[in-house]
Amino acid sequence: MSLRSLPVPDGLAGERVDAGLSRLLGLSRTRAAELAADGAVRLDGREVGKSDRLVPGAWLEVDLPDAAPAAVEVVAEPVPGMGIVYDDDDVVVVDKPVGVAAHPSPGWTGPTVVGALAAAGYRISTSGAAERQGIVHRLDVGTSGLMVVAKSEVAYTALKRAFKERTVEKVYHALVQGHPEPTTGTIDAPIGRHPSADWKFAVTAEGKPSVTHYEVLEMLPAASLVEVHLETGRTHQIRVHFSALRHPCVGDLTYGADPVLASRVALTRQWLHAVRLGFEHPTTGQWLELTSEYSEDLAHALEVLRGAYA
């Protein structure tokens, strides 16, 4: 990642961010819009969206990838176990199983939500990069639960804005090691790339603002079942924040979980599930709230710990 930092020229005064970046840096307007959507464009230190206007003399900062990502192909492939919990002309909400990525990416050869929807004949929004069309938010490969995908262009724009403005209710259940104190709290700590392992993330002073609200629902002999509300949506946010508190998700060996405990409950991934998703429907304005049951591996691990001292 490289940083381009410069004042906004007078000739770009009043231009939209995506149009101005396209002219200033020689990017396509679509690529400039994607950078803004990813929080990579700042004016005087404040993140701006693609339709915000450039101010002459303001200090512009743009985080640019060191190299363009390799093109990846969307493979239409059915995904056993992926359920559809809501579907209309504008949105489809899926219940994503573990081991499935949101969309194709370099180095990932497994199944994807985008590919599964294509295989099932779903038409999704064409907005966004080709391999990420319709995707307005993501779940880690090792995290199961609810994801909404935009089917119409109107829905894509509205949902991207809703996630950016934090009006979407994202609720997770996590089984974390030990017993967090206090039992209800907020973790407010910036998250960025890990200083020595660029394939994972960490709490760092240079990271992006990240806020996680939690409440312990149940205390078990070796762990606690926690309900988590995300205010922000950083990559690996829940996993990083609870690891920083020394209460990593059970089974999350990447972020310091006990391998003995993971083996005992037969988990090969982090115990983390997107259990509830609520948002305003992009065309009707109706509030939609969907829920998801724990997957079989998570339910089994929870029952093992519940019965530990029975």
CSV table of C-alpha atoms in Angstrom, one decimal:
chain,number,residue,atom,x,y,z
A,1,MET,CA,0.0,0.0,0.0
A,2,SER,CA,1.3,3.4,-0.9
A,3,LEU,CA,0.1,6.8,0.2
A,4,ARG,CA,-0.5,9.7,-2.3
A,5,SER,CA,-0.7,13.0,-0.4
A,6,LEU,CA,-1.2,16.4,-2.1
A,7,PRO,CA,-3.3,19.6,-2.0
A,8,VAL,CA,-6.4,19.7,-4.1
A,9,PRO,CA,-5.7,21.9,-7.2
A,10,ASP,CA,-7.9,24.9,-7.8
A,11,GLY,CA,-8.9,23.4,-11.1
A,12,LEU,CA,-10.7,20.5,-9.4
A,13,ALA,CA,-12.7,22.7,-7.0
A,14,GLY,CA,-16.2,21.4,-6.6
A,15,GLU,CA,-15.5,18.2,-8.5
A,16,ARG,CA,-16.9,14.9,-7.2
A,17,VAL,CA,-14.3,12.8,-5.5
A,18,ASP,CA,-14.5,10.0,-8.0
A,19,ALA,CA,-14.3,12.3,-11.0
A,20,GLY,CA,-11.5,14.4,-9.5
A,21,LEU,CA,-9.4,11.4,-8.5
A,22,SER,CA,-9.8,10.0,-12.0
A,23,ARG,CA,-8.4,13.2,-13.5
A,24,LEU,CA,-5.7,13.7,-10.9
A,25,LEU,CA,-4.3,10.2,-10.6
A,26,GLY,CA,-5.2,8.7,-14.0
A,27,LEU,CA,-7.5,6.1,-12.5
A,28,SER,CA,-10.8,4.9,-14.0
A,29,ARG,CA,-13.8,6.6,-12.3
A,30,THR,CA,-15.0,3.2,-11.2
A,31,ARG,CA,-11.7,2.4,-9.5
A,32,ALA,CA,-11.7,5.9,-7.8
A,33,ALA,CA,-15.2,5.2,-6.5
A,34,GLU,CA,-14.1,1.8,-5.1
A,35,LEU,CA,-11.2,3.5,-3.3
A,36,ALA,CA,-13.6,6.0,-1.7
A,37,ALA,CA,-16.1,3.2,-0.7
A,38,ASP,CA,-13.2,1.3,0.9
A,39,GLY,CA,-12.3,4.4,3.1
A,40,ALA,CA,-9.1,5.0,1.3
A,41,VAL,CA,-9.7,8.6,0.4
A,42,ARG,CA,-9.4,11.4,2.9
A,43,LEU,CA,-9.8,15.2,2.8
A,44,ASP,CA,-8.1,17.0,5.7
A,45,GLY,CA,-8.0,13.7,7.5
A,46,ARG,CA,-11.7,12.9,7.1
A,47,GLU,CA,-12.9,9.9,5.0
A,48,VAL,CA,-15.0,11.0,2.0
A,49,GLY,CA,-17.3,9.2,-0.3
A,50,LYS,CA,-17.3,9.1,-4.1
A,51,SER,CA,-20.0,11.8,-4.4
A,52,ASP,CA,-18.5,14.3,-1.9
A,53,ARG,CA,-17.0,17.4,-3.4
A,54,LEU,CA,-13.3,18.4,-3.5
A,55,VAL,CA,-12.4,21.6,-1.8
A,56,PRO,CA,-9.5,23.7,-3.3
A,57,GLY,CA,-6.4,23.7,-1.0
A,58,ALA,CA,-7.7,20.9,1.2
A,59,TRP,CA,-5.2,18.1,1.8
A,60,LEU,CA,-6.0,15.0,-0.1
A,61,GLU,CA,-4.7,11.6,0.9
A,62,VAL,CA,-5.3,8.4,-1.1
A,63,ASP,CA,-4.2,4.9,-0.1
A,64,LEU,CA,-3.3,3.1,-3.3
A,65,PRO,CA,-2.6,-0.6,-3.6
A,66,ASP,CA,1.0,-1.3,-4.6
A,67,ALA,CA,-0.1,-3.4,-7.6
A,68,ALA,CA,-3.5,-3.9,-9.2
A,69,PRO,CA,-5.0,-7.2,-8.1
A,70,ALA,CA,-5.1,-10.0,-10.5
A,71,ALA,CA,-8.3,-10.4,-12.4
A,72,VAL,CA,-10.4,-13.2,-10.9
A,73,GLU,CA,-13.3,-15.1,-12.4
A,74,VAL,CA,-16.7,-15.7,-10.9
A,75,VAL,CA,-17.3,-19.4,-11.0
A,76,ALA,CA,-21.0,-20.4,-10.8
A,77,GLU,CA,-20.8,-23.2,-8.2
A,78,PRO,CA,-23.6,-24.5,-6.0
A,79,VAL,CA,-22.9,-24.3,-2.3
A,80,PRO,CA,-24.5,-27.1,-0.2
A,81,GLY,CA,-25.9,-25.7,3.0
A,82,MET,CA,-26.3,-22.1,1.9
A,83,GLY,CA,-29.8,-21.0,2.7
A,84,ILE,CA,-31.9,-18.2,1.4
A,85,VAL,CA,-33.7,-16.5,4.2
A,86,TYR,CA,-35.2,-13.5,2.3
A,87,ASP,CA,-35.5,-12.7,-1.4
A,88,ASP,CA,-37.3,-10.0,-3.5
A,89,ASP,CA,-36.5,-7.9,-6.6
A,90,ASP,CA,-33.9,-5.8,-4.7
A,91,VAL,CA,-32.2,-7.9,-2.2
A,92,VAL,CA,-31.4,-11.5,-1.2
A,93,VAL,CA,-30.3,-12.4,2.3
A,94,VAL,CA,-28.3,-15.6,2.5
A,95,ASP,CA,-27.3,-17.8,5.5
A,96,LYS,CA,-23.6,-18.4,4.6
A,97,PRO,CA,-22.0,-21.7,5.8
A,98,VAL,CA,-18.4,-21.8,7.0
A,99,GLY,CA,-15.8,-22.3,4.3
A,100,VAL,CA,-17.4,-20.0,1.8
A,101,ALA,CA,-16.0,-16.6,0.8
A,102,ALA,CA,-18.2,-13.6,0.0
A,103,HIS,CA,-16.7,-13.2,-3.5
A,104,PRO,CA,-13.7,-14.5,-5.5
A,105,SER,CA,-10.3,-13.1,-4.7
A,106,PRO,CA,-6.7,-13.9,-5.8
A,107,GLY,CA,-5.5,-17.1,-4.1
A,108,TRP,CA,-9.0,-18.3,-3.1
A,109,THR,CA,-10.1,-21.4,-5.0
A,110,GLY,CA,-13.1,-22.4,-2.8
A,111,PRO,CA,-16.8,-21.6,-3.1
A,112,THR,CA,-18.2,-18.1,-2.9
A,113,VAL,CA,-21.6,-16.5,-2.2
A,114,VAL,CA,-21.5,-14.7,-5.6
A,115,GLY,CA,-20.8,-18.0,-7.4
A,116,ALA,CA,-23.5,-19.9,-5.5
A,117,LEU,CA,-26.1,-17.2,-6.4
A,118,ALA,CA,-25.0,-17.3,-10.0
A,119,ALA,CA,-25.4,-21.1,-10.1
A,120,ALA,CA,-28.9,-20.8,-8.6
A,121,GLY,CA,-29.8,-18.3,-11.4
A,122,TYR,CA,-30.0,-15.2,-9.2
A,123,ARG,CA,-29.6,-11.8,-11.0
A,124,ILE,CA,-27.6,-9.5,-8.8
A,125,SER,CA,-26.5,-5.8,-9.1
A,126,THR,CA,-23.7,-5.1,-11.7
A,127,SER,CA,-22.3,-2.3,-9.5
A,128,GLY,CA,-18.8,-2.8,-8.0
A,129,ALA,CA,-15.8,-4.7,-9.4
A,130,ALA,CA,-16.8,-7.6,-11.6
A,131,GLU,CA,-16.0,-10.3,-9.0
A,132,ARG,CA,-17.8,-8.3,-6.2
A,133,GLN,CA,-21.0,-7.3,-8.0
A,134,GLY,CA,-23.8,-7.0,-5.5
A,135,ILE,CA,-21.6,-7.4,-2.5
A,136,VAL,CA,-22.2,-4.6,0.1
A,137,HIS,CA,-20.6,-6.3,3.1
A,138,ARG,CA,-18.6,-9.4,3.8
A,139,LEU,CA,-18.2,-12.3,6.3
A,140,ASP,CA,-14.9,-14.0,6.8
A,141,VAL,CA,-14.5,-17.5,5.2
A,142,GLY,CA,-14.5,-19.0,8.7
A,143,THR,CA,-17.5,-17.0,9.9
A,144,SER,CA,-21.1,-18.3,9.3
A,145,GLY,CA,-24.4,-16.5,9.2
A,146,LEU,CA,-26.3,-13.7,7.5
A,147,MET,CA,-25.2,-11.7,4.5
A,148,VAL,CA,-27.3,-9.3,2.3
A,149,VAL,CA,-26.5,-9.1,-1.4
A,150,ALA,CA,-28.0,-6.3,-3.6
A,151,LYS,CA,-29.9,-7.5,-6.7
A,152,SER,CA,-30.8,-4.0,-8.1
A,153,GLU,CA,-28.6,-1.0,-8.7
A,154,VAL,CA,-30.9,1.1,-6.4
A,155,ALA,CA,-30.4,-1.4,-3.6
A,156,TYR,CA,-26.6,-1.5,-4.1
A,157,THR,CA,-26.3,2.3,-3.7
A,158,ALA,CA,-28.7,2.4,-0.8
A,159,LEU,CA,-27.2,-0.5,1.1
A,160,LYS,CA,-23.6,0.8,0.6
A,161,ARG,CA,-24.7,4.1,2.0
A,162,ALA,CA,-26.5,2.4,5.0
A,163,PHE,CA,-23.4,0.4,5.9
A,164,LYS,CA,-21.2,3.5,5.6
A,165,GLU,CA,-23.6,5.5,7.8
A,166,ARG,CA,-23.8,2.7,10.3
A,167,THR,CA,-27.6,2.4,10.1
A,168,VAL,CA,-27.5,-1.4,9.6
A,169,GLU,CA,-27.9,-3.5,12.7
A,170,LYS,CA,-25.2,-6.3,12.6
A,171,VAL,CA,-25.5,-8.7,15.6
A,172,TYR,CA,-23.1,-11.6,16.2
A,173,HIS,CA,-22.8,-14.3,18.8
A,174,ALA,CA,-19.3,-15.3,19.8
A,175,LEU,CA,-18.0,-17.9,22.2
A,176,VAL,CA,-14.9,-16.4,23.7
A,177,GLN,CA,-12.4,-17.9,26.1
A,178,GLY,CA,-12.6,-17.0,29.7
A,179,HIS,CA,-15.0,-14.5,31.3
A,180,PRO,CA,-14.8,-10.9,30.1
A,181,GLU,CA,-15.0,-8.2,32.7
A,182,PRO,CA,-17.1,-6.1,32.7
A,183,THR,CA,-19.8,-8.4,31.4
A,184,THR,CA,-21.2,-5.5,29.3
A,185,GLY,CA,-19.0,-3.1,27.6
A,186,THR,CA,-17.6,-1.3,24.5
A,187,ILE,CA,-14.2,-2.0,22.9
A,188,ASP,CA,-13.0,1.2,21.2
A,189,ALA,CA,-9.6,0.4,19.7
A,190,PRO,CA,-8.2,1.2,16.2
A,191,ILE,CA,-7.5,-1.8,13.9
A,192,GLY,CA,-4.9,-2.0,11.1
A,193,ARG,CA,-2.6,-4.5,9.5
A,194,HIS,CA,-0.6,-6.6,11.9
A,195,PRO,CA,2.9,-5.1,12.1
A,196,SER,CA,4.7,-8.4,11.4
A,197,ALA,CA,2.1,-10.6,9.6
A,198,ASP,CA,0.3,-8.8,6.8
A,199,TRP,CA,-2.3,-11.6,6.5
A,200,LYS,CA,-3.9,-10.7,9.7
A,201,PHE,CA,-4.9,-7.6,11.7
A,202,ALA,CA,-4.2,-6.1,15.1
A,203,VAL,CA,-5.0,-3.2,17.4
A,204,THR,CA,-2.6,-0.5,16.3
A,205,ALA,CA,-2.3,3.2,16.9
A,206,GLU,CA,-2.3,3.8,13.1
A,207,GLY,CA,-5.4,1.7,12.5
A,208,LYS,CA,-8.9,2.8,11.5
A,209,PRO,CA,-11.4,3.6,14.3
A,210,SER,CA,-13.2,0.4,15.3
A,211,VAL,CA,-16.0,0.1,17.9
A,212,THR,CA,-17.5,-3.2,19.2
A,213,HIS,CA,-20.3,-3.3,21.8
A,214,TYR,CA,-20.8,-6.6,23.7
A,215,GLU,CA,-22.9,-8.3,26.4
A,216,VAL,CA,-22.1,-11.6,28.0
A,217,LEU,CA,-25.2,-13.9,27.6
A,218,GLU,CA,-24.0,-17.0,29.4
A,219,MET,CA,-20.9,-17.9,31.4
A,220,LEU,CA,-19.6,-21.5,31.0
A,221,PRO,CA,-16.7,-23.3,32.8
A,222,ALA,CA,-14.1,-22.3,30.2
A,223,ALA,CA,-15.8,-19.7,28.0
A,224,SER,CA,-18.5,-17.1,27.7
A,225,LEU,CA,-21.3,-16.8,25.1
A,226,VAL,CA,-21.3,-13.1,24.0
A,227,GLU,CA,-23.7,-11.0,21.9
A,228,VAL,CA,-21.8,-8.5,19.8
A,229,HIS,CA,-23.1,-5.4,18.1
A,230,LEU,CA,-20.8,-3.9,15.5
A,231,GLU,CA,-20.7,-0.1,15.2
A,232,THR,CA,-17.9,-0.3,12.6
A,233,GLY,CA,-17.1,-3.1,10.2
A,234,ARG,CA,-13.4,-3.6,10.0
A,235,THR,CA,-11.9,-6.9,8.7
A,236,HIS,CA,-11.7,-9.4,11.5
A,237,GLN,CA,-12.9,-6.8,14.0
A,238,ILE,CA,-14.6,-9.1,16.5
A,239,ARG,CA,-11.7,-11.5,16.4
A,240,VAL,CA,-9.1,-8.8,16.8
A,241,HIS,CA,-10.9,-6.9,19.6
A,242,PHE,CA,-11.5,-10.0,21.8
A,243,SER,CA,-8.0,-11.3,21.2
A,244,ALA,CA,-6.7,-7.9,22.4
A,245,LEU,CA,-8.7,-8.4,25.6
A,246,ARG,CA,-7.1,-11.8,26.0
A,247,HIS,CA,-10.5,-13.5,25.3
A,248,PRO,CA,-10.1,-14.8,21.8
A,249,CYS,CA,-12.9,-16.6,20.1
A,250,VAL,CA,-12.9,-20.3,20.9
A,251,GLY,CA,-11.2,-22.1,18.0
A,252,ASP,CA,-9.6,-19.0,16.5
A,253,LEU,CA,-6.0,-20.2,16.5
A,254,THR,CA,-5.0,-17.3,14.2
A,255,TYR,CA,-5.7,-14.9,17.0
A,256,GLY,CA,-4.4,-16.8,20.0
A,257,ALA,CA,-7.1,-19.3,20.9
A,258,ASP,CA,-6.1,-22.4,22.9
A,259,PRO,CA,-5.6,-25.4,20.5
A,260,VAL,CA,-6.4,-27.9,23.3
A,261,LEU,CA,-9.8,-26.3,23.9
A,262,ALA,CA,-10.5,-26.1,20.2
A,263,SER,CA,-9.7,-29.8,19.9
A,264,ARG,CA,-11.9,-30.7,22.9
A,265,VAL,CA,-14.9,-29.1,21.3
A,266,ALA,CA,-14.0,-30.3,17.8
A,267,LEU,CA,-13.8,-26.8,16.3
A,268,THR,CA,-11.6,-26.1,13.2
A,269,ARG,CA,-12.6,-22.4,13.0
A,270,GLN,CA,-13.5,-19.5,15.2
A,271,TRP,CA,-16.8,-19.7,17.1
A,272,LEU,CA,-18.5,-16.7,15.5
A,273,HIS,CA,-21.9,-16.4,13.9
A,274,ALA,CA,-23.8,-13.5,12.3
A,275,VAL,CA,-27.0,-14.2,14.1
A,276,ARG,CA,-29.1,-11.2,13.2
A,277,LEU,CA,-29.2,-8.6,10.5
A,278,GLY,CA,-31.5,-5.6,10.3
A,279,PHE,CA,-31.7,-2.9,7.7
A,280,GLU,CA,-34.2,-0.5,6.1
A,281,HIS,CA,-35.4,-2.0,2.8
A,282,PRO,CA,-33.8,0.1,0.0
A,283,THR,CA,-37.0,0.7,-1.9
A,284,THR,CA,-39.9,0.3,0.5
A,285,GLY,CA,-38.3,1.8,3.6
A,286,GLN,CA,-39.6,-1.1,5.6
A,287,TRP,CA,-37.4,-2.3,8.4
A,288,LEU,CA,-36.3,-5.9,7.8
A,289,GLU,CA,-34.8,-8.0,10.5
A,290,LEU,CA,-33.6,-11.6,9.8
A,291,THR,CA,-32.2,-14.2,12.1
A,292,SER,CA,-30.0,-17.3,11.7
A,293,GLU,CA,-29.6,-20.4,13.9
A,294,TYR,CA,-26.2,-21.6,14.9
A,295,SER,CA,-24.6,-24.0,12.5
A,296,GLU,CA,-24.0,-27.6,13.6
A,297,ASP,CA,-20.4,-27.3,14.5
A,298,LEU,CA,-21.0,-24.2,16.7
A,299,ALA,CA,-24.0,-25.8,18.4
A,300,HIS,CA,-22.0,-28.9,19.2
A,301,ALA,CA,-19.1,-26.9,20.7
A,302,LEU,CA,-21.5,-25.0,22.9
A,303,GLU,CA,-23.2,-28.1,24.2
A,304,VAL,CA,-19.9,-29.7,25.0
A,305,LEU,CA,-18.9,-26.8,27.1
A,306,ARG,CA,-22.3,-26.5,28.7
A,307,GLY,CA,-22.1,-30.1,29.8
A,308,ALA,CA,-18.5,-29.9,31.0
A,309,TYR,CA,-19.4,-29.8,34.7
A,310,ALA,CA,-22.9,-31.3,34.4
